[in-house]
Amino acid sequence: MTTTLWRNARLATLAPLPGGEPWGWIGHGALLTEGDTIRWVGGEAALPAGLQAERDVDLGGALLTPGLVDCHTHLVYGGQRAREFELRLQGASYEQIARAGGGIRSTVAATRAAGNEALYAAARERALALMREGVTTIEIKSGYGLSLEHEARCLRVARRLGRELPLTVRTTCLAAHALPPEFDGQPDAYIDAVCAWLPVLHGEGLIDAVDAFCEAIAFSPAQTRRVFDAAQALGLPVKLHAEQLSDSGGAALAASYGALSCDHLEWLSAGGIGAMAAAGTVAVLLPGAFYFLRETRLPPVRTLRDAGVPIAIASDHNPGSSPGLSLLLMLSMGCTFFRLTPEEALRGATINAARALGLTDRGMLQAGQRADFAAWDLEHPNELAYWFGRNPCRRVVAGGLERDA
Ligand code: NIG
Ligand code: FE
């Protein structure tokens, strides 16, 4: 395995360092990688004497951070929903459009109509856009197929992205996203079907986690519970779209299953926060959906922080509520809308986002972690949340290999 010494960098390691420096800061740093793993990180002056690396890369004083992790996306779908955007601007609400059969259902129709290659090509373009900003790991949810055949097709597209791009892809089955037309008026029968599909999808190796949309316009806590029981029986971790439009107690329910994350959370209650803190569930905030749906209710960031709940931020890329492809913009919005600090925002898109996917091998620059990192043309890491509409990413290393995007 090739060993590489990456020298002359300023490191925001995000690791707990002995001095407790903010950002895990190492001013004149170096990093040794072996294959896809980081073997050593520290000050360049402290490099072990006699250390021999096959390659030596001078990073020219660049700022280095862990590779970014987008822990909540719906990247695989057909069509787009710009017309719905126009209707919402004229006063229609997201809920009204969903109840009138538009919304998620219109994307389901477009997704089912799209061929495998078209679905793959569109999702690939989106993944490349995220990657250009230093993203090295993404989660991709299904949820626009809503039948065994079409959920499987979307999940296979997600797996193929992970095979063909220099990017880690984690897949989540979100079959319990909306009621498909063929189950109109029969939500419980649809949940029965979803529970029967999970072992099949899992048997094909298509799922890393199971998600549901617990909301008045989607599925009830009791229906969510049934999906989670089916996931648990397969040993699959769960996560939940919870408390986005109302407080249905979904977060506490998910936490009782040891959920990896609860996502959205604008209406999260104190009880939900306590349950998440006790279970170690990550709070994934989605400022893109908050912005695009012109929400006004803020997630309870201060209480989450005080309760010690790890906070992540993600793009929630999807055609209905967050058609954005910039995780850096989410860092900016996480600070301006939700009052995260820039350091919390970066942790939210690295270490805490990795935890929201159940990954402990990435998110920090530390010996033993996966060699995923990004070099930025910036003076200070707080600039990652400061600029918007600018991409300061200069180089990306994923699994120890430098890639183009
Ligand atoms: O995460 N909340 C549910 N699902 C998506 C929106 C899906 C859509 O409108 O197509 C979300 O915001
Ligand atoms: Fe989502």
Coordinates of C-alpha atoms in Angstrom, one line a residue, residues 1-361:
M1 CA 0.0 0.0 0.0
T2 CA 1.3 3.4 -1.0
T3 CA 2.3 5.7 1.8
T4 CA 2.0 9.4 1.2
L5 CA 3.2 12.3 3.3
W6 CA 0.9 15.4 2.9
R7 CA 3.0 18.3 4.1
N8 CA 2.7 22.1 4.5
A9 CA -0.9 22.4 5.5
R10 CA -3.0 24.1 8.1
L11 CA -5.2 21.5 9.6
A12 CA -8.8 21.8 11.0
T13 CA -8.7 18.2 12.3
L14 CA -11.9 18.5 14.4
A15 CA -10.2 15.9 16.6
P16 CA -10.1 16.4 20.4
L17 CA -6.5 17.6 20.8
P18 CA -4.6 17.7 24.1
G19 CA -4.7 21.5 24.2
G20 CA -8.5 21.5 23.4
E21 CA -7.9 23.9 20.5
P22 CA -11.0 25.1 18.7
W23 CA -11.4 23.3 15.3
G24 CA -8.7 20.8 16.4
W25 CA -6.3 23.3 15.0
I26 CA -2.8 22.5 13.9
G27 CA -1.1 25.5 12.3
H28 CA 1.8 23.9 10.5
G29 CA 0.6 20.4 10.0
A30 CA 1.3 17.2 8.1
L31 CA -0.5 14.0 7.6
L32 CA 0.7 10.5 6.6
T33 CA -1.6 8.1 4.8
E34 CA -1.2 4.5 4.0
G35 CA -3.6 3.3 1.3
D36 CA -7.1 4.5 2.4
T37 CA -6.2 5.2 6.0
I38 CA -4.6 8.1 7.9
R39 CA -1.6 6.8 9.9
W40 CA -0.3 10.0 11.5
V41 CA -1.4 13.6 12.0
G42 CA 0.5 16.3 13.7
G43 CA 2.7 19.4 13.5
E44 CA 5.2 19.2 10.7
A45 CA 8.0 19.8 13.2
A46 CA 6.9 16.8 15.2
L47 CA 7.1 14.4 12.2
P48 CA 8.7 11.1 13.5
A49 CA 12.4 11.1 12.6
G50 CA 13.3 8.7 9.8
L51 CA 9.7 8.6 8.6
Q52 CA 9.8 7.3 5.0
A53 CA 6.9 7.8 2.6
E54 CA 6.8 6.7 -1.0
R55 CA 5.1 10.0 -2.0
D56 CA 5.6 13.5 -0.7
V57 CA 3.0 16.1 -1.5
D58 CA 3.5 19.8 -0.6
L59 CA 0.0 21.3 0.0
G60 CA 1.4 24.8 -0.3
G61 CA 0.0 26.0 3.0
A62 CA -3.6 25.1 2.1
L63 CA -6.3 24.7 4.7
L64 CA -7.2 21.0 5.2
T65 CA -10.4 19.7 6.6
P66 CA -12.0 16.2 6.8
G67 CA -13.9 15.4 3.6
L68 CA -17.5 16.7 3.9
V69 CA -20.3 14.3 4.6
D70 CA -23.8 15.0 3.2
C71 CA -25.9 12.8 5.5
H72 CA -29.4 13.4 4.1
T73 CA -30.1 13.5 0.4
H74 CA -32.9 12.2 -1.9
L75 CA -30.6 12.3 -5.0
V76 CA -32.3 9.7 -7.2
Y77 CA -35.5 10.9 -8.9
G78 CA -37.0 11.8 -12.2
G79 CA -38.3 15.2 -13.3
Q80 CA -38.4 18.5 -11.4
R81 CA -41.0 20.6 -9.6
A82 CA -40.4 24.1 -10.7
R83 CA -44.1 24.6 -11.5
E84 CA -45.0 23.7 -7.9
F85 CA -42.4 26.3 -6.8
E86 CA -44.4 28.8 -8.8
L87 CA -47.7 27.7 -7.2
R88 CA -46.2 28.0 -3.8
L89 CA -45.0 31.5 -4.6
Q90 CA -48.6 32.4 -5.5
G91 CA -49.7 31.2 -2.1
A92 CA -50.3 27.5 -2.2
S93 CA -48.7 25.6 0.7
Y94 CA -46.4 22.5 0.5
E95 CA -49.1 20.6 2.4
Q96 CA -51.9 21.8 0.1
I97 CA -50.0 20.7 -3.0
A98 CA -49.2 17.3 -1.4
R99 CA -52.8 16.8 -0.4
A100 CA -53.9 17.7 -3.9
G101 CA -51.8 14.8 -5.3
G102 CA -48.9 17.0 -6.4
G103 CA -45.7 17.1 -4.4
I104 CA -43.9 13.8 -3.8
R105 CA -46.5 11.9 -5.9
S106 CA -45.6 13.9 -9.0
T107 CA -42.0 13.0 -8.5
V108 CA -43.0 9.4 -8.0
A109 CA -44.7 9.4 -11.4
A110 CA -41.7 10.9 -13.1
T111 CA -39.3 8.5 -11.4
R112 CA -41.3 5.5 -12.4
A113 CA -41.3 6.7 -16.0
A114 CA -37.6 7.3 -16.1
G115 CA -35.3 4.6 -17.5
N116 CA -32.4 3.3 -15.3
E117 CA -29.7 5.1 -17.4
A118 CA -31.6 8.4 -17.2
L119 CA -32.0 8.1 -13.5
Y120 CA -28.4 7.2 -13.1
A121 CA -27.1 10.1 -15.3
A122 CA -29.2 12.7 -13.5
A123 CA -28.2 11.4 -10.0
R124 CA -24.5 11.3 -11.1
E125 CA -24.6 15.0 -12.2
R126 CA -26.0 15.9 -8.8
A127 CA -23.4 13.8 -6.9
L128 CA -20.6 15.4 -8.9
A129 CA -21.9 18.9 -8.0
L130 CA -21.8 18.0 -4.3
M131 CA -18.3 16.4 -4.7
R132 CA -16.9 19.6 -6.3
E133 CA -17.3 21.2 -2.9
G134 CA -15.3 18.6 -1.0
V135 CA -18.0 16.0 -0.3
T136 CA -16.5 12.5 0.1
T137 CA -19.5 10.7 1.6
I138 CA -23.2 11.0 0.9
E139 CA -26.3 9.3 2.0
I140 CA -29.0 8.6 -0.6
K141 CA -32.5 7.8 0.3
S142 CA -35.0 6.0 -1.9
G143 CA -38.6 7.1 -1.6
Y144 CA -39.7 8.2 -5.0
G145 CA -40.3 4.6 -6.3
L146 CA -42.8 3.5 -3.7
S147 CA -43.1 0.0 -5.1
L148 CA -40.8 -2.9 -4.7
E149 CA -39.6 -2.7 -8.3
H150 CA -39.0 1.0 -8.3
E151 CA -37.6 1.4 -4.8
A152 CA -35.1 -1.4 -5.8
R153 CA -34.3 0.4 -9.0
C154 CA -33.5 3.7 -7.2
L155 CA -31.4 2.0 -4.6
R156 CA -29.4 0.1 -7.3
V157 CA -28.7 3.5 -8.9
A158 CA -27.5 4.8 -5.5
R159 CA -25.2 1.7 -5.1
R160 CA -23.9 2.1 -8.7
L161 CA -22.9 5.7 -7.9
G162 CA -20.9 4.4 -4.9
R163 CA -19.1 1.9 -7.2
E164 CA -18.4 4.2 -10.1
L165 CA -17.6 7.5 -8.4
P166 CA -14.7 8.2 -5.9
L167 CA -17.3 8.7 -3.2
T168 CA -18.8 6.7 -0.4
V169 CA -22.5 6.2 -0.8
R170 CA -24.7 5.0 2.1
T171 CA -28.2 4.0 1.1
T172 CA -31.4 4.5 3.1
C173 CA -34.7 2.9 2.3
L174 CA -37.5 5.5 2.6
A175 CA -40.3 3.5 1.1
A176 CA -42.5 5.0 3.8
H177 CA -42.2 8.5 2.3
A178 CA -45.7 8.9 0.8
L179 CA -48.7 6.8 -0.1
P180 CA -48.5 5.7 -3.7
P181 CA -51.7 6.0 -5.8
E182 CA -52.3 2.3 -6.0
F183 CA -52.7 2.3 -2.1
D184 CA -55.0 5.3 -2.0
G185 CA -57.0 5.3 1.2
Q186 CA -55.1 2.2 2.5
P187 CA -52.1 3.5 4.4
D188 CA -51.9 0.4 6.7
A189 CA -51.9 -1.9 3.7
Y190 CA -49.1 0.1 2.2
I191 CA -47.1 -0.2 5.4
D192 CA -47.7 -4.0 5.4
A193 CA -46.2 -4.0 1.9
V194 CA -43.2 -1.9 2.9
C195 CA -42.5 -4.2 5.8
A196 CA -42.6 -7.1 3.3
W197 CA -40.2 -5.4 0.9
L198 CA -37.5 -4.6 3.4
P199 CA -36.2 -8.2 3.7
V200 CA -36.1 -8.5 -0.1
L201 CA -34.2 -5.2 -0.5
H202 CA -31.9 -6.0 2.3
G203 CA -31.3 -9.5 0.9
E204 CA -30.1 -7.8 -2.3
G205 CA -27.7 -5.7 -0.2
L206 CA -29.4 -2.5 -1.1
I207 CA -30.0 -0.9 2.3
D208 CA -27.8 0.4 5.0
A209 CA -30.6 2.1 7.0
V210 CA -34.4 2.6 7.1
D211 CA -36.2 5.9 7.2
A212 CA -39.8 7.1 7.3
F213 CA -41.7 10.3 7.0
C214 CA -43.7 10.7 10.2
E215 CA -46.1 13.6 9.6
A216 CA -49.8 14.3 9.4
I217 CA -49.5 14.4 5.5
A218 CA -47.5 11.1 5.5
F219 CA -47.4 8.3 8.1
S220 CA -48.5 8.1 11.7
P221 CA -46.3 7.2 14.7
A222 CA -48.0 3.8 14.8
Q223 CA -47.3 3.1 11.2
T224 CA -43.7 4.4 11.6
R225 CA -43.3 2.0 14.5
R226 CA -44.3 -0.9 12.3
V227 CA -41.6 0.0 9.7
F228 CA -39.1 0.3 12.5
D229 CA -40.0 -3.1 13.9
A230 CA -39.4 -4.6 10.5
A231 CA -36.0 -2.8 10.2
Q232 CA -35.0 -3.9 13.7
A233 CA -35.9 -7.5 12.9
L234 CA -33.3 -7.3 10.0
G235 CA -30.7 -5.6 12.2
L236 CA -30.9 -2.4 10.2
P237 CA -30.5 1.0 11.9
V238 CA -33.3 3.5 11.6
K239 CA -33.6 7.3 11.2
L240 CA -36.7 9.5 10.8
H241 CA -38.1 12.6 9.1
A242 CA -39.6 14.0 12.2
E243 CA -41.2 17.1 13.5
Q244 CA -40.8 19.0 10.2
L245 CA -44.3 20.5 9.9
S246 CA -45.9 19.6 13.2
D247 CA -45.0 17.8 16.5
S248 CA -46.1 14.2 16.2
G249 CA -43.7 12.8 18.8
G250 CA -41.7 11.1 16.1
A251 CA -38.3 12.0 17.5
A252 CA -39.0 10.3 20.9
L253 CA -40.4 7.3 19.0
A254 CA -37.3 7.1 16.8
A255 CA -35.0 7.5 19.8
S256 CA -36.7 4.6 21.5
Y257 CA -35.4 2.5 18.6
G258 CA -31.9 3.9 19.1
A259 CA -32.2 5.9 15.8
L260 CA -29.0 7.1 14.2
S261 CA -30.7 10.4 13.5
C262 CA -33.9 12.5 13.5
D263 CA -34.0 15.0 10.7
H264 CA -35.7 18.4 10.1
L265 CA -37.0 18.9 13.7
E266 CA -38.4 22.5 13.5
W267 CA -41.3 21.4 15.8
L268 CA -39.2 19.2 18.1
S269 CA -40.4 19.2 21.8
A270 CA -38.4 19.2 25.0
G271 CA -39.4 15.6 25.5
G272 CA -38.1 14.7 22.0
I273 CA -34.8 16.4 22.8
G274 CA -34.4 14.5 26.1
A275 CA -35.1 11.2 24.4
M276 CA -32.6 11.9 21.6
A277 CA -29.9 13.0 24.1
A278 CA -30.4 9.7 26.1
A279 CA -30.2 7.6 22.9
G280 CA -27.3 9.4 21.4
T281 CA -29.4 10.2 18.3
V282 CA -28.0 12.9 16.0
A283 CA -30.2 15.9 15.2
V284 CA -29.9 16.6 11.4
L285 CA -30.9 20.1 10.6
L286 CA -31.9 20.9 7.0
P287 CA -31.7 24.6 6.3
G288 CA -32.3 24.2 2.6
A289 CA -35.8 22.9 3.2
F290 CA -36.4 25.6 5.8
Y291 CA -35.4 28.2 3.3
F292 CA -37.1 26.8 0.2
L293 CA -40.4 26.2 2.0
R294 CA -40.1 29.6 3.6
E295 CA -40.6 28.2 7.1
T296 CA -40.4 30.5 10.1
R297 CA -40.3 28.1 13.0
L298 CA -36.7 27.4 14.0
P299 CA -35.4 24.1 15.3
P300 CA -34.5 24.3 19.0
V301 CA -30.8 24.6 18.5
R302 CA -29.9 26.1 21.8
T303 CA -31.8 23.4 23.7
L304 CA -30.3 20.7 21.5
R305 CA -26.8 22.1 22.2
D306 CA -27.4 22.4 26.0
A307 CA -28.7 18.8 26.1
G308 CA -25.5 17.6 24.3
V309 CA -27.3 16.3 21.2
P310 CA -24.8 16.1 18.3
I311 CA -26.0 18.4 15.5
A312 CA -25.5 17.7 11.8
I313 CA -26.5 19.7 8.8
A314 CA -27.3 18.3 5.3
S315 CA -28.5 19.4 1.9
D316 CA -31.8 17.3 2.0
H317 CA -31.4 17.6 -1.8
N318 CA -34.8 16.7 -3.3
P319 CA -36.9 18.2 -6.1
G320 CA -39.8 19.4 -3.8
S321 CA -38.4 21.0 -0.7
S322 CA -34.7 21.5 -1.2
P323 CA -33.5 21.5 -4.9
G324 CA -30.0 22.7 -3.9
L325 CA -26.7 21.1 -4.5
S326 CA -24.3 23.0 -2.2
L327 CA -23.4 21.7 1.2
L328 CA -21.3 24.8 1.8
L329 CA -24.5 26.9 1.3
M330 CA -26.1 24.8 4.1
L331 CA -23.2 25.7 6.4
S332 CA -23.9 29.3 5.7
M333 CA -27.6 29.0 6.2
G334 CA -27.1 26.8 9.3
C335 CA -25.3 29.8 10.8
T336 CA -27.5 32.6 9.5
F337 CA -30.9 30.9 10.0
F338 CA -30.3 28.5 12.9
R339 CA -27.5 30.4 14.7
L340 CA -25.0 27.5 14.6
T341 CA -21.4 28.7 15.1
P342 CA -19.2 28.2 12.0
E343 CA -17.3 25.5 13.9
E344 CA -20.6 23.7 14.8
A345 CA -21.6 24.0 11.1
L346 CA -18.4 22.3 10.0
R347 CA -18.7 19.6 12.6
G348 CA -22.2 19.2 11.4
A349 CA -21.1 18.5 7.9
T350 CA -18.2 16.2 8.9
I351 CA -17.9 14.3 12.2
N352 CA -21.6 14.6 13.3
A353 CA -22.9 13.9 9.8
A354 CA -20.8 10.7 9.8
R355 CA -22.3 9.7 13.2
A356 CA -25.8 10.3 11.7
L357 CA -24.8 7.5 9.2
G358 CA -23.4 5.3 11.9
L359 CA -19.9 5.8 10.5
T360 CA -17.1 6.2 13.1
D361 CA -14.2 5.8 10.7

